[in-house]
């Protein structure tokens, strides 16, 4: 298992470095957002094709590839319709003449490290002899439920944004009425479900580092904090913030 993980790390290093030069060529550092989602689908496919000893691995393969395709297509639409994401544009200004060097280490190589750790459940799912255990079944059922919830949350957001009358407004209907970031909530639960599916031995428990790290990143680093900062400029955000749960869907406060 360890040699495969180390080989995966080396492959990911060159993969992220290659995308770094593509991002420099197009002057679009936000390409890394697409690479983040794309990497997991490719990792799952690569591990399945070269190492998978179990036919049951087809199910998590479908899960991860389907999830990856959906989010990559969403990012591609954003890349083609808009200029560079404001987060990366701000880095380009603040880092100035050191941007090329810092973007490589603080964006691309940092994500290389994160992707490698978050991929741990995939490593156990596609390189070990998994069986139809209760944890595998429960994890699979939960993954499907959370995937559908995330899909509907994103669909509601896209429909809201498609209406020009909603420019600079904040969505406060359907799932977004009970959580300010329901899509992130379901996203995290999907990765927790993948980890549950992968727990087939004592060794595979170490895969819990994956959902733990992803949860920390989304809740405290790049996900929610950055979105909250951008939303703070919008009208009624403070009232929305006081009445609506930040992540876990809960009844609204009066």
Short mmCIF file of C-alpha atoms in Angstrom, two decimals:
data_model
loop_
_atom_site.label_atom_id
_atom_site.label_comp_id
_atom_site.label_asym_id
_atom_site.label_seq_id
_atom_site.Cartn_x
_atom_site.Cartn_y
_atom_site.Cartn_z
CA UNK A 1 0.00 0.00 0.00
CA UNK A 2 2.75 2.47 0.93
CA UNK A 3 4.66 2.07 -2.40
CA UNK A 4 1.44 2.79 -4.32
CA UNK A 5 0.77 5.88 -2.21
CA UNK A 6 4.32 7.17 -2.77
CA UNK A 7 3.98 6.54 -6.52
CA UNK A 8 0.69 8.44 -6.43
CA UNK A 9 2.37 11.37 -4.67
CA UNK A 10 5.13 11.54 -7.29
CA UNK A 11 2.61 11.37 -10.14
CA UNK A 12 0.52 14.10 -8.54
CA UNK A 13 3.60 16.28 -8.13
CA UNK A 14 4.30 16.27 -11.88
CA UNK A 15 0.57 16.57 -12.63
CA UNK A 16 0.21 19.75 -10.55
CA UNK A 17 3.49 21.18 -11.88
CA UNK A 18 2.27 20.65 -15.45
CA UNK A 19 -0.96 22.50 -14.67
CA UNK A 20 1.04 25.28 -13.04
CA UNK A 21 2.76 26.02 -16.35
CA UNK A 22 -0.60 25.87 -18.19
CA UNK A 23 -2.03 28.36 -15.70
CA UNK A 24 0.97 30.66 -16.26
CA UNK A 25 0.54 30.43 -20.04
CA UNK A 26 -3.15 31.44 -19.88
CA UNK A 27 -2.68 33.77 -16.89
CA UNK A 28 -5.55 31.95 -15.16
CA UNK A 29 -4.48 30.64 -11.77
CA UNK A 30 -8.10 29.72 -11.06
CA UNK A 31 -7.60 26.76 -13.41
CA UNK A 32 -6.42 25.04 -10.24
CA UNK A 33 -10.05 24.86 -9.08
CA UNK A 34 -10.86 22.66 -12.07
CA UNK A 35 -7.72 20.58 -11.51
CA UNK A 36 -8.76 19.99 -7.86
CA UNK A 37 -11.99 18.22 -8.90
CA UNK A 38 -10.47 16.58 -11.99
CA UNK A 39 -7.63 15.00 -10.02
CA UNK A 40 -9.87 12.81 -7.86
CA UNK A 41 -11.71 11.36 -10.85
CA UNK A 42 -8.43 10.55 -12.60
CA UNK A 43 -6.91 9.09 -9.43
CA UNK A 44 -9.92 6.81 -8.96
CA UNK A 45 -9.79 5.70 -12.60
CA UNK A 46 -6.03 5.10 -12.54
CA UNK A 47 -6.09 3.11 -9.30
CA UNK A 48 -9.07 1.06 -10.50
CA UNK A 49 -7.47 0.19 -13.86
CA UNK A 50 -4.03 -0.71 -12.50
CA UNK A 51 -4.60 -2.08 -9.02
CA UNK A 52 -8.24 -2.91 -8.23
CA UNK A 53 -8.61 -6.58 -7.18
CA UNK A 54 -12.34 -6.37 -6.46
CA UNK A 55 -15.34 -6.02 -8.77
CA UNK A 56 -17.11 -4.11 -5.99
CA UNK A 57 -14.72 -1.22 -6.67
CA UNK A 58 -16.80 -0.39 -9.77
CA UNK A 59 -19.38 1.29 -7.53
CA UNK A 60 -17.06 3.82 -5.81
CA UNK A 61 -15.40 4.37 -9.21
CA UNK A 62 -18.75 5.41 -10.68
CA UNK A 63 -19.39 7.61 -7.64
CA UNK A 64 -16.09 9.50 -7.80
CA UNK A 65 -15.98 9.87 -11.60
CA UNK A 66 -19.60 11.05 -11.73
CA UNK A 67 -18.94 13.58 -8.97
CA UNK A 68 -15.73 14.73 -10.65
CA UNK A 69 -17.35 15.20 -14.08
CA UNK A 70 -20.24 17.19 -12.62
CA UNK A 71 -18.01 19.64 -10.76
CA UNK A 72 -15.37 19.93 -13.49
CA UNK A 73 -18.05 20.82 -16.04
CA UNK A 74 -19.36 23.46 -13.64
CA UNK A 75 -15.89 25.00 -13.24
CA UNK A 76 -15.26 24.94 -17.02
CA UNK A 77 -18.43 26.97 -17.58
CA UNK A 78 -17.25 29.49 -14.99
CA UNK A 79 -13.79 29.71 -16.57
CA UNK A 80 -15.17 30.36 -20.04
CA UNK A 81 -17.73 32.96 -18.95
CA UNK A 82 -15.78 34.99 -16.40
CA UNK A 83 -12.35 36.51 -15.90
CA UNK A 84 -9.92 35.17 -13.31
CA UNK A 85 -11.52 34.47 -9.94
CA UNK A 86 -11.24 37.44 -7.58
CA UNK A 87 -9.38 35.37 -4.97
CA UNK A 88 -6.51 34.59 -7.32
CA UNK A 89 -6.58 38.06 -8.87
CA UNK A 90 -6.04 39.44 -5.36
CA UNK A 91 -3.07 37.12 -4.87
CA UNK A 92 -1.64 38.31 -8.19
CA UNK A 93 -1.72 41.89 -6.89
CA UNK A 94 -0.57 41.28 -3.31
CA UNK A 95 2.25 38.88 -4.25
CA UNK A 96 3.26 41.09 -7.20
CA UNK A 97 6.74 40.17 -8.55
CA UNK A 98 6.82 37.02 -6.40
CA UNK A 99 3.49 35.77 -7.72
CA UNK A 100 4.96 33.09 -10.04
CA UNK A 101 7.01 31.52 -7.26
CA UNK A 102 4.42 31.85 -4.51
CA UNK A 103 1.55 30.59 -6.65
CA UNK A 104 3.55 27.44 -7.40
CA UNK A 105 4.30 26.66 -3.74
CA UNK A 106 1.25 28.13 -1.95
CA UNK A 107 -1.42 27.16 -4.48
CA UNK A 108 -0.35 24.27 -6.73
CA UNK A 109 2.03 22.36 -4.47
CA UNK A 110 -0.12 22.94 -1.40
CA UNK A 111 -3.07 21.46 -3.26
CA UNK A 112 -0.83 18.59 -4.37
CA UNK A 113 -0.31 17.75 -0.69
CA UNK A 114 -4.01 18.11 0.13
CA UNK A 115 -5.13 15.96 -2.82
CA UNK A 116 -2.70 13.20 -1.86
CA UNK A 117 -4.05 13.01 1.72
CA UNK A 118 -7.71 13.38 0.73
CA UNK A 119 -7.28 10.53 -1.76
CA UNK A 120 -6.53 8.00 1.00
CA UNK A 121 -10.02 6.38 0.99
CA UNK A 122 -9.68 5.92 -2.78
CA UNK A 123 -6.37 4.13 -2.20
CA UNK A 124 -8.04 1.62 0.12
CA UNK A 125 -11.11 1.23 -2.09
CA UNK A 126 -9.14 0.49 -5.25
CA UNK A 127 -6.05 -1.38 -4.06
CA UNK A 128 -7.44 -3.63 -1.31
CA UNK A 129 -9.72 -6.65 -1.39
CA UNK A 130 -12.96 -4.95 -0.36
CA UNK A 131 -16.06 -6.97 0.42
CA UNK A 132 -19.76 -6.25 0.76
CA UNK A 133 -19.66 -5.27 4.43
CA UNK A 134 -22.32 -3.31 6.28
CA UNK A 135 -20.04 -0.25 6.27
CA UNK A 136 -19.66 -0.47 2.49
CA UNK A 137 -23.43 -0.69 1.97
CA UNK A 138 -24.23 2.11 4.44
CA UNK A 139 -21.54 4.35 2.97
CA UNK A 140 -22.80 3.75 -0.57
CA UNK A 141 -26.42 4.54 0.32
CA UNK A 142 -25.42 7.69 2.19
CA UNK A 143 -23.17 8.82 -0.69
CA UNK A 144 -26.09 8.65 -3.15
CA UNK A 145 -28.32 10.63 -0.79
CA UNK A 146 -25.71 13.35 -0.21
CA UNK A 147 -24.87 13.52 -3.93
CA UNK A 148 -28.51 14.20 -4.78
CA UNK A 149 -28.75 16.81 -2.03
CA UNK A 150 -25.65 18.60 -3.31
CA UNK A 151 -26.97 18.45 -6.88
CA UNK A 152 -30.27 20.05 -5.89
CA UNK A 153 -28.50 22.72 -3.80
CA UNK A 154 -26.29 23.65 -6.76
CA UNK A 155 -29.26 23.55 -9.11
CA UNK A 156 -31.18 25.96 -6.89
CA UNK A 157 -28.20 28.30 -6.77
CA UNK A 158 -27.73 28.20 -10.55
CA UNK A 159 -31.42 28.96 -11.16
CA UNK A 160 -31.18 31.85 -8.71
CA UNK A 161 -28.11 33.31 -10.41
CA UNK A 162 -29.65 32.90 -13.85
CA UNK A 163 -32.27 35.48 -12.90
CA UNK A 164 -30.76 38.92 -13.59
CA UNK A 165 -33.09 40.45 -11.00
CA UNK A 166 -31.18 38.55 -8.32
CA UNK A 167 -27.86 40.29 -8.99
CA UNK A 168 -26.12 41.09 -5.68
CA UNK A 169 -28.93 39.38 -3.79
CA UNK A 170 -28.52 36.37 -1.49
CA UNK A 171 -30.45 33.18 -2.06
CA UNK A 172 -32.63 32.38 0.96
CA UNK A 173 -35.02 29.75 -0.37
CA UNK A 174 -35.26 25.95 -0.42
CA UNK A 175 -32.13 24.32 1.04
CA UNK A 176 -30.44 27.72 1.28
CA UNK A 177 -33.09 28.83 3.75
CA UNK A 178 -31.67 26.50 6.40
CA UNK A 179 -27.94 26.72 5.67
CA UNK A 180 -25.72 29.40 4.15
CA UNK A 181 -23.57 26.72 2.52
CA UNK A 182 -25.65 23.54 2.05
CA UNK A 183 -23.61 22.45 -0.98
CA UNK A 184 -20.46 22.36 1.16
CA UNK A 185 -22.32 20.41 3.85
CA UNK A 186 -23.39 17.68 1.43
CA UNK A 187 -19.92 17.70 -0.16
CA UNK A 188 -18.29 16.92 3.17
CA UNK A 189 -20.82 14.19 3.94
CA UNK A 190 -20.07 12.56 0.58
CA UNK A 191 -16.40 12.26 1.49
CA UNK A 192 -17.26 10.95 4.95
CA UNK A 193 -19.42 8.34 3.20
CA UNK A 194 -16.53 7.33 0.92
CA UNK A 195 -14.39 6.85 3.99
CA UNK A 196 -17.09 4.69 5.59
CA UNK A 197 -17.16 2.56 2.41
CA UNK A 198 -13.37 2.16 2.55
CA UNK A 199 -13.18 0.93 6.16
CA UNK A 200 -12.54 -2.77 5.67
CA UNK A 201 -9.63 -3.25 8.08
CA UNK A 202 -7.87 -1.60 11.00
CA UNK A 203 -5.30 -0.10 8.62
CA UNK A 204 -7.97 1.56 6.45
CA UNK A 205 -9.17 3.61 9.44
CA UNK A 206 -6.26 5.97 8.73
CA UNK A 207 -8.29 7.13 5.74
CA UNK A 208 -10.27 9.27 8.19
CA UNK A 209 -7.55 11.87 7.61
CA UNK A 210 -9.24 12.50 4.27
CA UNK A 211 -12.65 13.81 5.41
CA UNK A 212 -11.06 15.46 8.45
CA UNK A 213 -8.62 17.45 6.30
CA UNK A 214 -11.26 18.34 3.72
CA UNK A 215 -13.63 19.49 6.48
CA UNK A 216 -10.91 21.69 7.95
CA UNK A 217 -10.05 23.21 4.56
CA UNK A 218 -13.66 24.01 3.65
CA UNK A 219 -14.76 25.25 7.08
CA UNK A 220 -11.68 27.19 8.14
CA UNK A 221 -9.45 27.99 5.13
CA UNK A 222 -10.59 28.34 1.52
CA UNK A 223 -14.24 27.41 1.30
CA UNK A 224 -16.62 29.09 3.70
CA UNK A 225 -14.33 31.92 4.98
CA UNK A 226 -13.65 33.26 1.47
CA UNK A 227 -17.29 33.05 0.42
CA UNK A 228 -18.46 34.69 3.62
CA UNK A 229 -15.99 37.52 3.03
CA UNK A 230 -17.37 38.14 -0.46
CA UNK A 231 -20.99 37.87 0.68
CA UNK A 232 -20.40 40.39 3.47
CA UNK A 233 -20.59 43.17 0.89
CA UNK A 234 -24.13 42.26 -0.10
CA UNK A 235 -27.30 43.80 1.23
CA UNK A 236 -29.06 41.98 4.08
CA UNK A 237 -26.12 39.63 4.63
CA UNK A 238 -25.82 40.43 8.34
CA UNK A 239 -29.49 39.63 8.91
CA UNK A 240 -29.14 36.44 6.88
CA UNK A 241 -26.03 35.52 8.84
CA UNK A 242 -27.78 35.91 12.19
CA UNK A 243 -30.85 33.91 11.17
CA UNK A 244 -29.30 31.08 9.12
CA UNK A 245 -26.93 28.28 10.13
CA UNK A 246 -23.49 28.57 8.55
CA UNK A 247 -23.23 24.89 7.48
CA UNK A 248 -25.54 22.30 9.04
CA UNK A 249 -29.16 22.81 7.86
CA UNK A 250 -31.15 23.95 10.87
CA UNK A 251 -34.46 25.81 11.45
CA UNK A 252 -34.01 29.55 10.99
CA UNK A 253 -33.66 31.76 14.04
CA UNK A 254 -36.26 34.46 14.51
#
